[in-house]
Amino acid sequence: MDCVHAVEMRHITKRFGEVTANDNVDLSLNRGEILALLGENGSGKTTLMNMLSGIYRPDGGEIFVNGQPAAIRSPRDAFAYGIGMVHQHFKLVDVFTAAENMALGQREPGGLDLKAVCARIQAISQRYGFQIDPNKKVYDMSVSEKQTVEIVKVLYRGADVLILDEPTAVLTPQETQKLFRVLRSMKQDGKAVVIITHKLNEVMEISDRVAVLRRGRFVGSVPTAETGPQALTNMMVGHAVALNINRPDPVDPRPRLTLRGVTVMDGEGIARLKDVSFEARSGEILGVAGIAGSGQKELLESIAGLCPVSSGSILYAPEGQQPYDLVGKRPRSIQQAGISLAFVPEDRLGMGLVGDMGMVGNMMLRSWRKGRGAFVQWRDPSELARQVKEQLDVATPSVVFPVRRLSGGNVQKVLVGREIASHPTVMMSAYAVRGLDINTSYTIYNLMTEQKLQGCAVIFVGEDLDVLLELCDRILVLCGGRVSGIVDARSATKEQLGLLMTGTEKEATA
């Protein structure tokens, strides 16, 4: 391997006010290498890569590209040095085609020639094994197709160094393997690739070397072949962490929620859920898997009373009482009926929490009606906020500090902690560990299991199939708004789930 690094970052420091996001970080990347960048929430991974891709400017330190000092002040500068970043949330114009997105903002010699753009896209696709239709509109694409457009767009603009932020977060196992084949092809072509991820099994499979950040500082790097998930976790956290998910067998599971033929239409008359039927049982974790946009959001919101149901029934069966139909009931009505239903939505700040409030104020949203008259009961929310802060290690200056100013992972901790503390009989969560580091993720998994042991019916929408198979008792798979199968999590495989997610396997029921 050439002794000159493709990229070298020396003594990089970045501050946001009084917070030091990166503190004197050294990091190198070689040509023909796939580097995995790991760290807990708030460790500075994305901030560091944002400086390399020109989104932020470092407050101190130097960046070298191919051994020469580089002044990267904008994404255009980064591309001039052959560096491009594919963000977790795609930056595409939906009404444009793939080719138009590629050409957007580019100064093409002789003006814009879409035929020439398409020809160049096809050449890149053939070289690395992409499958892409240059003339397809982005709004007609699947998640994996949009990601392909983002990667090809970076290559189209001349990148030799690619940074991928959580690239497999919303991909099926089959799509993940296809992406990995492409990355290996790029590696063989001499490209340098950085992957930011929390999935250690994928780190072990695809990377050549792993670099670890902890609280903004560089801990070290190690060849992937010489380490393992446990050792990497210990590096990230700074002490030994148990990576075990306890999955006790359900005890006397009984139907708690029964959905029969539930159909949900959006404002444009398009069915988001189509004739969905299943049972969620007490003392059980029911996982929900599916490609992004398959109806997971609408499923949970229809149960919570936030999304109108066009047809069908959602029956809640309390112990020893007649079933109660939740269809047509608003959240307040459901609560007044004595149903303790907890919901961790996908949109943390938009639906789950009030960003300008602190932890205490957000805890109070669950209990403010306990006060009498014009007086609000503050004592219980204050105590609950302190308990959640301590139990989930929420990094906040105080329990009254606005939650919108916390990192995404800490916001999620506040939301999950509040909902679990309500002692629900039905607990629903949409991507409860998205954006959380591995240590906190395992804390959340164990909290879900505790709810299960207390007789709660847990519905857990997740994107990491390995976790779903290890945590859940059964897994419901959605494909295009329909139930394509319900499988036993103890005997199912990732490949089987992937086929059900894409509708290429016959329906199964457990």
Tab-separated table of C-alpha atoms in Angstrom, residues 3-401:
chain	number	residue	atom	x	y	z
A	3	CYS	CA	2.706	5.178	2.241
A	4	VAL	CA	0.946	8.460	1.372
A	5	HIS	CA	-2.548	8.552	2.882
A	6	ALA	CA	-5.516	9.404	0.708
A	7	VAL	CA	-6.703	11.620	3.564
A	8	GLU	CA	-5.052	12.596	6.814
A	9	MET	CA	-6.639	14.720	9.525
A	10	ARG	CA	-4.204	16.079	12.122
A	11	HIS	CA	-5.141	17.596	15.493
A	12	ILE	CA	-8.666	18.477	14.335
A	13	THR	CA	-10.720	20.448	16.869
A	14	LYS	CA	-14.286	21.690	16.505
A	15	ARG	CA	-16.302	23.624	19.072
A	16	PHE	CA	-19.935	24.669	19.191
A	17	GLY	CA	-20.087	27.344	21.846
A	18	GLU	CA	-18.916	25.756	25.078
A	19	VAL	CA	-19.212	22.222	23.670
A	20	THR	CA	-16.114	20.621	22.131
A	21	ALA	CA	-17.369	18.151	19.529
A	22	ASN	CA	-13.899	17.073	18.323
A	23	ASP	CA	-10.819	17.456	20.482
A	24	ASN	CA	-7.403	17.161	18.809
A	25	VAL	CA	-8.442	14.231	16.586
A	26	ASP	CA	-5.976	12.421	14.305
A	27	LEU	CA	-7.413	10.178	11.596
A	28	SER	CA	-6.010	8.710	8.380
A	29	LEU	CA	-7.600	6.931	5.429
A	30	ASN	CA	-5.797	4.900	2.787
A	31	ARG	CA	-6.628	4.267	-0.849
A	32	GLY	CA	-8.263	0.898	-1.467
A	33	GLU	CA	-9.540	0.737	2.118
A	34	ILE	CA	-12.933	0.610	3.809
A	35	LEU	CA	-12.728	2.302	7.208
A	36	ALA	CA	-15.537	1.951	9.770
A	37	LEU	CA	-15.918	4.941	12.103
A	38	LEU	CA	-17.479	4.020	15.448
A	39	GLY	CA	-18.419	5.858	18.622
A	40	GLU	CA	-21.248	6.505	21.055
A	41	ASN	CA	-23.838	9.245	20.520
A	42	GLY	CA	-22.140	12.610	20.747
A	43	SER	CA	-18.662	11.177	20.187
A	44	GLY	CA	-18.128	13.470	17.182
A	45	LYS	CA	-18.240	11.014	14.258
A	46	THR	CA	-20.555	12.934	11.967
A	47	THR	CA	-19.053	16.293	12.961
A	48	LEU	CA	-15.601	15.032	11.990
A	49	MET	CA	-16.826	13.786	8.613
A	50	ASN	CA	-18.802	16.987	8.048
A	51	MET	CA	-15.512	18.879	8.277
A	52	LEU	CA	-13.918	16.528	5.768
A	53	SER	CA	-16.864	16.997	3.391
A	54	GLY	CA	-16.871	20.800	3.714
A	55	ILE	CA	-20.078	21.305	5.717
A	56	TYR	CA	-18.195	22.558	8.804
A	57	ARG	CA	-14.814	24.220	9.133
A	58	PRO	CA	-12.431	23.044	11.851
A	59	ASP	CA	-11.445	25.481	14.595
A	60	GLY	CA	-7.992	23.922	14.750
A	61	GLY	CA	-5.840	21.348	12.975
A	62	GLU	CA	-5.024	20.488	9.370
A	63	ILE	CA	-6.378	18.250	6.609
A	64	PHE	CA	-4.087	16.642	4.027
A	65	VAL	CA	-5.260	15.037	0.786
A	66	ASN	CA	-2.751	12.806	-0.985
A	67	GLY	CA	-0.049	14.223	1.260
A	68	GLN	CA	-0.769	17.874	0.403
A	69	PRO	CA	-2.449	20.486	2.662
A	70	ALA	CA	-6.115	20.980	1.744
A	71	ALA	CA	-8.319	24.013	2.386
A	72	ILE	CA	-11.866	22.613	2.539
A	73	ARG	CA	-14.336	25.437	3.139
A	74	SER	CA	-17.419	24.063	1.355
A	75	PRO	CA	-18.779	20.859	-0.227
A	76	ARG	CA	-17.649	22.222	-3.611
A	77	ASP	CA	-14.094	22.467	-2.249
A	78	ALA	CA	-14.393	18.895	-0.958
A	79	PHE	CA	-15.434	17.633	-4.387
A	80	ALA	CA	-12.498	19.490	-5.908
A	81	TYR	CA	-10.294	17.333	-3.667
A	82	GLY	CA	-12.236	14.193	-4.648
A	83	ILE	CA	-14.205	13.874	-1.394
A	84	GLY	CA	-17.972	13.284	-1.285
A	85	MET	CA	-20.437	12.362	1.463
A	86	VAL	CA	-23.684	10.388	1.257
A	87	HIS	CA	-25.858	11.525	4.164
A	88	GLN	CA	-28.281	9.319	6.060
A	89	HIS	CA	-31.156	11.601	5.002
A	90	PHE	CA	-30.941	11.808	1.225
A	91	LYS	CA	-30.504	15.205	-0.420
A	92	LEU	CA	-32.375	14.669	-3.667
A	93	VAL	CA	-35.033	16.645	-5.534
A	94	ASP	CA	-38.030	14.294	-5.704
A	95	VAL	CA	-39.550	15.731	-8.888
A	96	PHE	CA	-36.260	15.415	-10.802
A	97	THR	CA	-34.950	12.295	-12.505
A	98	ALA	CA	-31.766	10.571	-11.377
A	99	ALA	CA	-29.861	12.217	-14.255
A	100	GLU	CA	-31.215	15.678	-13.404
A	101	ASN	CA	-30.170	15.245	-9.774
A	102	MET	CA	-26.664	14.277	-10.922
A	103	ALA	CA	-26.340	17.345	-13.142
A	104	LEU	CA	-27.859	19.743	-10.614
A	105	GLY	CA	-25.354	22.458	-9.711
A	106	GLN	CA	-22.726	21.148	-12.143
A	107	ARG	CA	-21.090	23.333	-14.766
A	108	GLU	CA	-21.127	21.060	-17.799
A	109	PRO	CA	-18.925	22.113	-20.760
A	110	GLY	CA	-21.149	23.279	-23.587
A	111	GLY	CA	-24.226	23.437	-21.351
A	112	LEU	CA	-26.510	20.720	-20.031
A	113	ASP	CA	-26.707	17.603	-22.225
A	114	LEU	CA	-28.874	14.999	-20.474
A	115	LYS	CA	-27.940	12.328	-23.042
A	116	ALA	CA	-24.281	12.792	-22.153
A	117	VAL	CA	-25.161	12.758	-18.441
A	118	CYS	CA	-27.082	9.480	-18.857
A	119	ALA	CA	-24.196	7.932	-20.799
A	120	ARG	CA	-21.772	8.846	-18.024
A	121	ILE	CA	-24.132	7.426	-15.388
A	122	GLN	CA	-24.360	4.161	-17.309
A	123	ALA	CA	-20.563	3.972	-17.543
A	124	ILE	CA	-20.215	4.431	-13.766
A	125	SER	CA	-22.962	1.855	-13.149
A	126	GLN	CA	-21.322	-0.760	-15.350
A	127	ARG	CA	-17.932	-0.173	-13.746
A	128	TYR	CA	-19.116	-0.752	-10.169
A	129	GLY	CA	-22.196	-2.930	-10.594
A	130	PHE	CA	-24.959	-0.397	-9.920
A	131	GLN	CA	-28.468	-0.841	-11.254
A	132	ILE	CA	-29.988	2.557	-11.997
A	133	ASP	CA	-32.436	4.098	-14.460
A	134	PRO	CA	-31.185	7.646	-15.192
A	135	ASN	CA	-34.628	8.731	-16.429
A	136	LYS	CA	-36.636	7.552	-13.410
A	137	LYS	CA	-38.163	10.185	-11.137
A	138	VAL	CA	-36.900	10.121	-7.561
A	139	TYR	CA	-40.443	10.025	-6.133
A	140	ASP	CA	-40.983	6.698	-7.931
A	141	MET	CA	-37.857	5.116	-6.405
A	142	SER	CA	-37.446	2.752	-3.490
A	143	VAL	CA	-35.163	3.680	-0.605
A	144	SER	CA	-32.314	1.554	-1.974
A	145	GLU	CA	-32.686	3.154	-5.422
A	146	LYS	CA	-32.456	6.628	-3.873
A	147	GLN	CA	-29.317	5.600	-2.014
A	148	THR	CA	-27.847	4.299	-5.284
A	149	VAL	CA	-28.541	7.686	-6.885
A	150	GLU	CA	-26.750	9.425	-4.004
A	151	ILE	CA	-23.675	7.202	-4.334
A	152	VAL	CA	-23.536	7.485	-8.122
A	153	LYS	CA	-24.006	11.264	-7.778
A	154	VAL	CA	-20.894	11.429	-5.602
A	155	LEU	CA	-18.928	9.330	-8.093
A	156	TYR	CA	-20.296	11.381	-10.999
A	157	ARG	CA	-18.785	14.459	-9.381
A	158	GLY	CA	-15.374	12.839	-9.272
A	159	ALA	CA	-15.056	11.553	-5.698
A	160	ASP	CA	-12.252	9.141	-4.862
A	161	VAL	CA	-13.023	9.337	-1.135
A	162	LEU	CA	-16.590	8.419	-0.160
A	163	ILE	CA	-18.180	8.930	3.255
A	164	LEU	CA	-21.372	6.950	3.963
A	165	ASP	CA	-23.446	7.864	7.042
A	166	GLU	CA	-25.515	4.888	8.280
A	167	PRO	CA	-25.804	3.465	4.734
A	168	THR	CA	-27.725	0.287	5.687
A	169	ALA	CA	-30.217	1.839	8.139
A	170	VAL	CA	-33.266	1.250	5.919
A	171	LEU	CA	-32.067	-1.560	3.618
A	172	THR	CA	-33.165	-5.191	3.528
A	173	PRO	CA	-30.453	-7.864	4.017
A	174	GLN	CA	-30.439	-8.499	0.272
A	175	GLU	CA	-30.041	-4.783	-0.489
A	176	THR	CA	-27.286	-4.540	2.123
A	177	GLN	CA	-25.346	-7.359	0.485
A	178	LYS	CA	-25.767	-5.678	-2.908
A	179	LEU	CA	-24.369	-2.442	-1.442
A	180	PHE	CA	-21.438	-4.317	0.088
A	181	ARG	CA	-20.600	-5.873	-3.292
A	182	VAL	CA	-20.522	-2.394	-4.793
A	183	LEU	CA	-18.293	-1.077	-1.982
A	184	ARG	CA	-15.863	-3.964	-2.452
A	185	SER	CA	-15.742	-3.191	-6.175
A	186	MET	CA	-14.984	0.454	-5.400
A	187	LYS	CA	-12.274	-0.612	-2.956
A	188	GLN	CA	-10.631	-2.758	-5.631
A	189	ASP	CA	-10.690	0.276	-7.925
A	190	GLY	CA	-8.613	2.199	-5.384
A	191	LYS	CA	-11.394	4.252	-3.811
A	192	ALA	CA	-11.222	5.093	-0.095
A	193	VAL	CA	-14.487	4.544	1.804
A	194	VAL	CA	-15.568	5.636	5.295
A	195	ILE	CA	-18.696	4.093	6.855
A	196	ILE	CA	-20.327	5.602	9.947
A	197	THR	CA	-22.484	2.899	11.543
A	198	HIS	CA	-23.706	1.363	14.797
A	199	LYS	CA	-24.088	-2.169	13.353
A	200	LEU	CA	-21.062	-4.102	14.547
A	201	ASN	CA	-21.887	-7.242	12.572
A	202	GLU	CA	-21.670	-5.195	9.367
A	203	VAL	CA	-18.454	-3.554	10.543
A	204	MET	CA	-16.901	-6.993	10.900
A	205	GLU	CA	-18.136	-8.049	7.457
A	206	ILE	CA	-17.258	-5.082	5.250
A	207	SER	CA	-14.483	-2.993	6.834
A	208	ASP	CA	-10.701	-3.383	6.680
A	209	ARG	CA	-9.993	-1.145	9.658
A	210	VAL	CA	-11.994	0.394	12.493
A	211	ALA	CA	-11.412	3.824	14.057
A	212	VAL	CA	-13.077	4.687	17.360
A	213	LEU	CA	-13.999	8.066	18.850
A	214	ARG	CA	-15.018	8.570	22.476
A	215	ARG	CA	-16.402	11.897	23.729
A	216	GLY	CA	-14.831	13.794	20.855
A	217	ARG	CA	-11.391	12.235	21.205
A	218	PHE	CA	-9.677	9.676	19.004
A	219	VAL	CA	-9.262	6.420	20.966
A	220	GLY	CA	-7.418	4.449	18.295
A	221	SER	CA	-7.762	2.289	15.198
A	222	VAL	CA	-7.403	-1.457	14.756
A	223	PRO	CA	-7.472	-3.873	11.785
A	224	THR	CA	-10.921	-5.477	11.661
A	225	ALA	CA	-9.410	-8.959	11.441
A	226	GLU	CA	-7.719	-8.440	14.820
A	227	THR	CA	-10.786	-7.380	16.826
A	228	GLY	CA	-14.405	-8.293	17.542
A	229	PRO	CA	-17.764	-6.708	18.536
A	230	GLN	CA	-17.100	-6.967	22.267
A	231	ALA	CA	-13.649	-5.381	22.061
A	232	LEU	CA	-14.949	-2.572	19.834
A	233	THR	CA	-17.820	-1.860	22.211
A	234	ASN	CA	-15.413	-1.671	25.136
A	235	MET	CA	-13.288	0.816	23.148
A	236	MET	CA	-16.308	2.996	22.422
A	237	VAL	CA	-17.665	3.027	25.968
A	238	GLY	CA	-14.405	2.876	27.902
A	239	HIS	CA	-15.391	-0.126	30.003
A	240	ALA	CA	-16.740	-3.642	29.562
A	241	VAL	CA	-20.335	-3.815	28.287
A	242	ALA	CA	-22.531	-6.922	28.118
A	243	LEU	CA	-23.947	-7.378	24.609
A	244	ASN	CA	-26.681	-9.814	25.523
A	245	ILE	CA	-30.402	-9.460	24.921
A	246	ASN	CA	-32.440	-11.451	27.408
A	247	ARG	CA	-35.439	-13.111	25.730
A	248	PRO	CA	-37.521	-15.107	28.201
A	249	ASP	CA	-40.413	-17.160	26.853
A	250	PRO	CA	-43.839	-15.488	27.036
A	251	VAL	CA	-45.838	-16.513	30.121
A	252	ASP	CA	-49.556	-17.089	29.508
A	253	PRO	CA	-49.785	-14.749	26.490
A	254	ARG	CA	-53.308	-13.534	25.771
A	255	PRO	CA	-54.685	-11.325	22.987
A	256	ARG	CA	-54.426	-7.708	24.122
A	257	LEU	CA	-54.866	-5.980	20.752
A	258	THR	CA	-56.646	-7.590	17.801
A	259	LEU	CA	-56.667	-5.879	14.410
A	260	ARG	CA	-59.178	-7.131	11.855
A	261	GLY	CA	-59.119	-5.913	8.263
A	262	VAL	CA	-57.694	-2.484	9.106
A	263	THR	CA	-57.359	-0.167	6.106
A	264	VAL	CA	-55.932	3.350	6.310
A	265	MET	CA	-56.111	5.882	3.471
A	266	ASP	CA	-54.014	9.034	3.165
A	267	GLY	CA	-55.301	12.477	2.145
A	268	GLU	CA	-54.907	11.637	-1.541
A	269	GLY	CA	-56.998	8.469	-1.334
A	270	ILE	CA	-54.024	6.093	-1.433
A	271	ALA	CA	-54.188	3.064	0.871
A	272	ARG	CA	-51.263	3.087	3.327
A	273	LEU	CA	-52.545	0.002	5.160
A	274	LYS	CA	-54.577	-2.633	3.341
A	275	ASP	CA	-56.693	-5.206	5.195
A	276	VAL	CA	-54.208	-5.649	8.054
A	277	SER	CA	-55.059	-8.336	10.623
A	278	PHE	CA	-53.007	-9.667	13.554
A	279	GLU	CA	-52.885	-10.106	17.344
A	280	ALA	CA	-50.565	-8.424	19.825
A	281	ARG	CA	-50.410	-10.510	22.985
A	282	SER	CA	-49.707	-9.671	26.603
A	283	GLY	CA	-46.270	-10.694	27.840
A	284	GLU	CA	-44.893	-10.767	24.304
A	285	ILE	CA	-42.784	-8.556	22.036
A	286	LEU	CA	-44.183	-8.408	18.526
A	287	GLY	CA	-41.607	-7.057	16.110
A	288	VAL	CA	-42.614	-5.197	12.947
A	289	ALA	CA	-40.273	-5.307	9.950
A	290	GLY	CA	-40.561	-3.759	6.519
A	291	ILE	CA	-38.897	-1.525	3.986
A	292	ALA	CA	-39.257	2.164	4.893
A	293	GLY	CA	-42.705	3.471	3.982
A	294	SER	CA	-44.445	0.083	4.083
A	295	GLY	CA	-47.083	1.275	6.558
A	296	GLN	CA	-45.233	1.022	9.882
A	297	LYS	CA	-45.989	4.642	10.811
A	298	GLU	CA	-49.671	4.405	9.898
A	299	LEU	CA	-50.028	1.109	11.778
A	300	LEU	CA	-48.912	2.533	15.113
A	301	GLU	CA	-50.693	5.855	14.649
A	302	SER	CA	-53.995	4.143	13.840
A	303	ILE	CA	-53.780	2.148	17.086
A	304	ALA	CA	-52.881	5.298	19.051
A	305	GLY	CA	-55.879	7.194	17.679
A	306	LEU	CA	-53.761	9.621	15.672
A	307	CYS	CA	-54.644	8.311	12.217
A	308	PRO	CA	-58.239	7.726	10.991
A	309	VAL	CA	-59.123	4.157	10.029
A	310	SER	CA	-61.176	3.746	6.847
A	311	SER	CA	-62.393	0.241	7.647
A	312	GLY	CA	-61.773	-2.604	10.051
A	313	SER	CA	-61.561	-2.838	13.841
A	314	ILE	CA	-58.887	-2.472	16.521
A	315	LEU	CA	-60.068	-4.328	19.611
A	316	TYR	CA	-58.401	-3.779	22.986
A	317	ALA	CA	-59.074	-6.606	25.449
A	318	PRO	CA	-58.434	-5.692	29.119
A	319	GLU	CA	-58.158	-8.496	31.654
A	320	GLY	CA	-61.592	-9.970	32.402
A	321	GLN	CA	-63.527	-7.315	30.478
A	322	GLN	CA	-65.260	-6.985	27.135
A	323	PRO	CA	-63.094	-5.868	24.169
A	324	TYR	CA	-63.118	-2.152	23.424
A	325	ASP	CA	-62.933	-0.924	19.811
A	326	LEU	CA	-60.349	1.873	19.429
A	327	VAL	CA	-61.430	2.834	15.903
A	328	GLY	CA	-62.786	6.373	15.851
A	329	LYS	CA	-61.392	7.170	19.302
A	330	ARG	CA	-58.966	10.031	19.826
A	331	PRO	CA	-55.993	9.689	22.221
A	332	ARG	CA	-57.867	11.568	24.994
A	333	SER	CA	-60.858	9.232	24.681
A	334	ILE	CA	-58.591	6.180	24.797
A	335	GLN	CA	-56.960	7.487	27.973
A	336	GLN	CA	-60.303	8.313	29.583
A	337	ALA	CA	-61.435	4.741	28.901
A	338	GLY	CA	-58.692	3.593	31.260
A	339	ILE	CA	-56.410	2.222	28.550
A	340	SER	CA	-52.746	2.757	29.395
A	341	LEU	CA	-51.174	2.944	25.952
A	342	ALA	CA	-47.603	4.204	25.468
A	343	PHE	CA	-46.311	5.363	22.078
A	344	VAL	CA	-42.777	6.280	21.026
A	345	PRO	CA	-43.300	7.854	17.563
A	346	GLU	CA	-40.761	8.017	14.768
A	347	ASP	CA	-40.808	11.834	14.845
A	348	ARG	CA	-39.253	12.526	18.254
A	349	LEU	CA	-39.628	16.291	18.432
A	350	GLY	CA	-42.505	16.719	16.005
A	351	MET	CA	-44.887	14.303	17.765
A	352	GLY	CA	-43.187	12.942	20.868
A	353	LEU	CA	-41.758	15.910	22.768
A	354	VAL	CA	-41.990	19.700	22.975
A	355	GLY	CA	-38.557	20.928	21.969
A	356	ASP	CA	-38.578	24.177	23.939
A	357	MET	CA	-39.451	22.381	27.170
A	358	GLY	CA	-36.991	20.610	29.431
A	359	MET	CA	-37.280	17.049	30.703
A	360	VAL	CA	-39.577	18.106	33.546
A	361	GLY	CA	-42.020	19.878	31.243
A	362	ASN	CA	-42.123	16.926	28.854
A	363	MET	CA	-42.705	14.490	31.708
A	364	MET	CA	-45.553	16.751	32.864
A	365	LEU	CA	-47.335	16.275	29.527
A	366	ARG	CA	-48.275	12.830	30.832
A	367	SER	CA	-49.477	13.972	34.266
A	368	TRP	CA	-50.627	17.605	34.137
A	369	ARG	CA	-54.277	16.665	34.638
A	370	LYS	CA	-53.401	15.411	38.147
A	371	GLY	CA	-53.265	19.031	39.288
A	372	ARG	CA	-56.365	20.652	40.685
A	373	GLY	CA	-57.941	23.649	39.013
A	374	ALA	CA	-55.342	26.062	37.763
A	375	PHE	CA	-52.559	24.307	39.643
A	376	VAL	CA	-50.257	21.843	37.923
A	377	GLN	CA	-48.611	18.992	39.800
A	378	TRP	CA	-44.839	19.501	39.298
A	379	ARG	CA	-43.454	17.202	41.969
A	380	ASP	CA	-44.029	13.892	40.195
A	381	PRO	CA	-42.667	15.064	36.788
A	382	SER	CA	-39.550	16.484	38.457
A	383	GLU	CA	-38.829	13.215	40.228
A	384	LEU	CA	-39.526	11.206	37.064
A	385	ALA	CA	-37.200	13.448	35.042
A	386	ARG	CA	-34.395	12.845	37.513
A	387	GLN	CA	-34.992	9.085	37.429
A	388	VAL	CA	-34.956	8.940	33.625
A	389	LYS	CA	-31.843	11.122	33.471
A	390	GLU	CA	-30.020	8.812	35.873
A	391	GLN	CA	-31.260	5.448	34.559
A	392	LEU	CA	-30.688	6.209	30.852
A	393	ASP	CA	-27.672	8.489	31.371
A	394	VAL	CA	-29.241	11.445	29.552
A	395	ALA	CA	-26.500	13.978	28.781
A	396	THR	CA	-28.143	17.296	29.697
A	397	PRO	CA	-26.971	20.249	31.827
A	398	SER	CA	-30.198	20.049	33.851
A	399	VAL	CA	-33.699	18.569	33.787
A	400	VAL	CA	-35.077	21.950	32.656
A	401	PHE	CA	-32.657	22.377	29.741
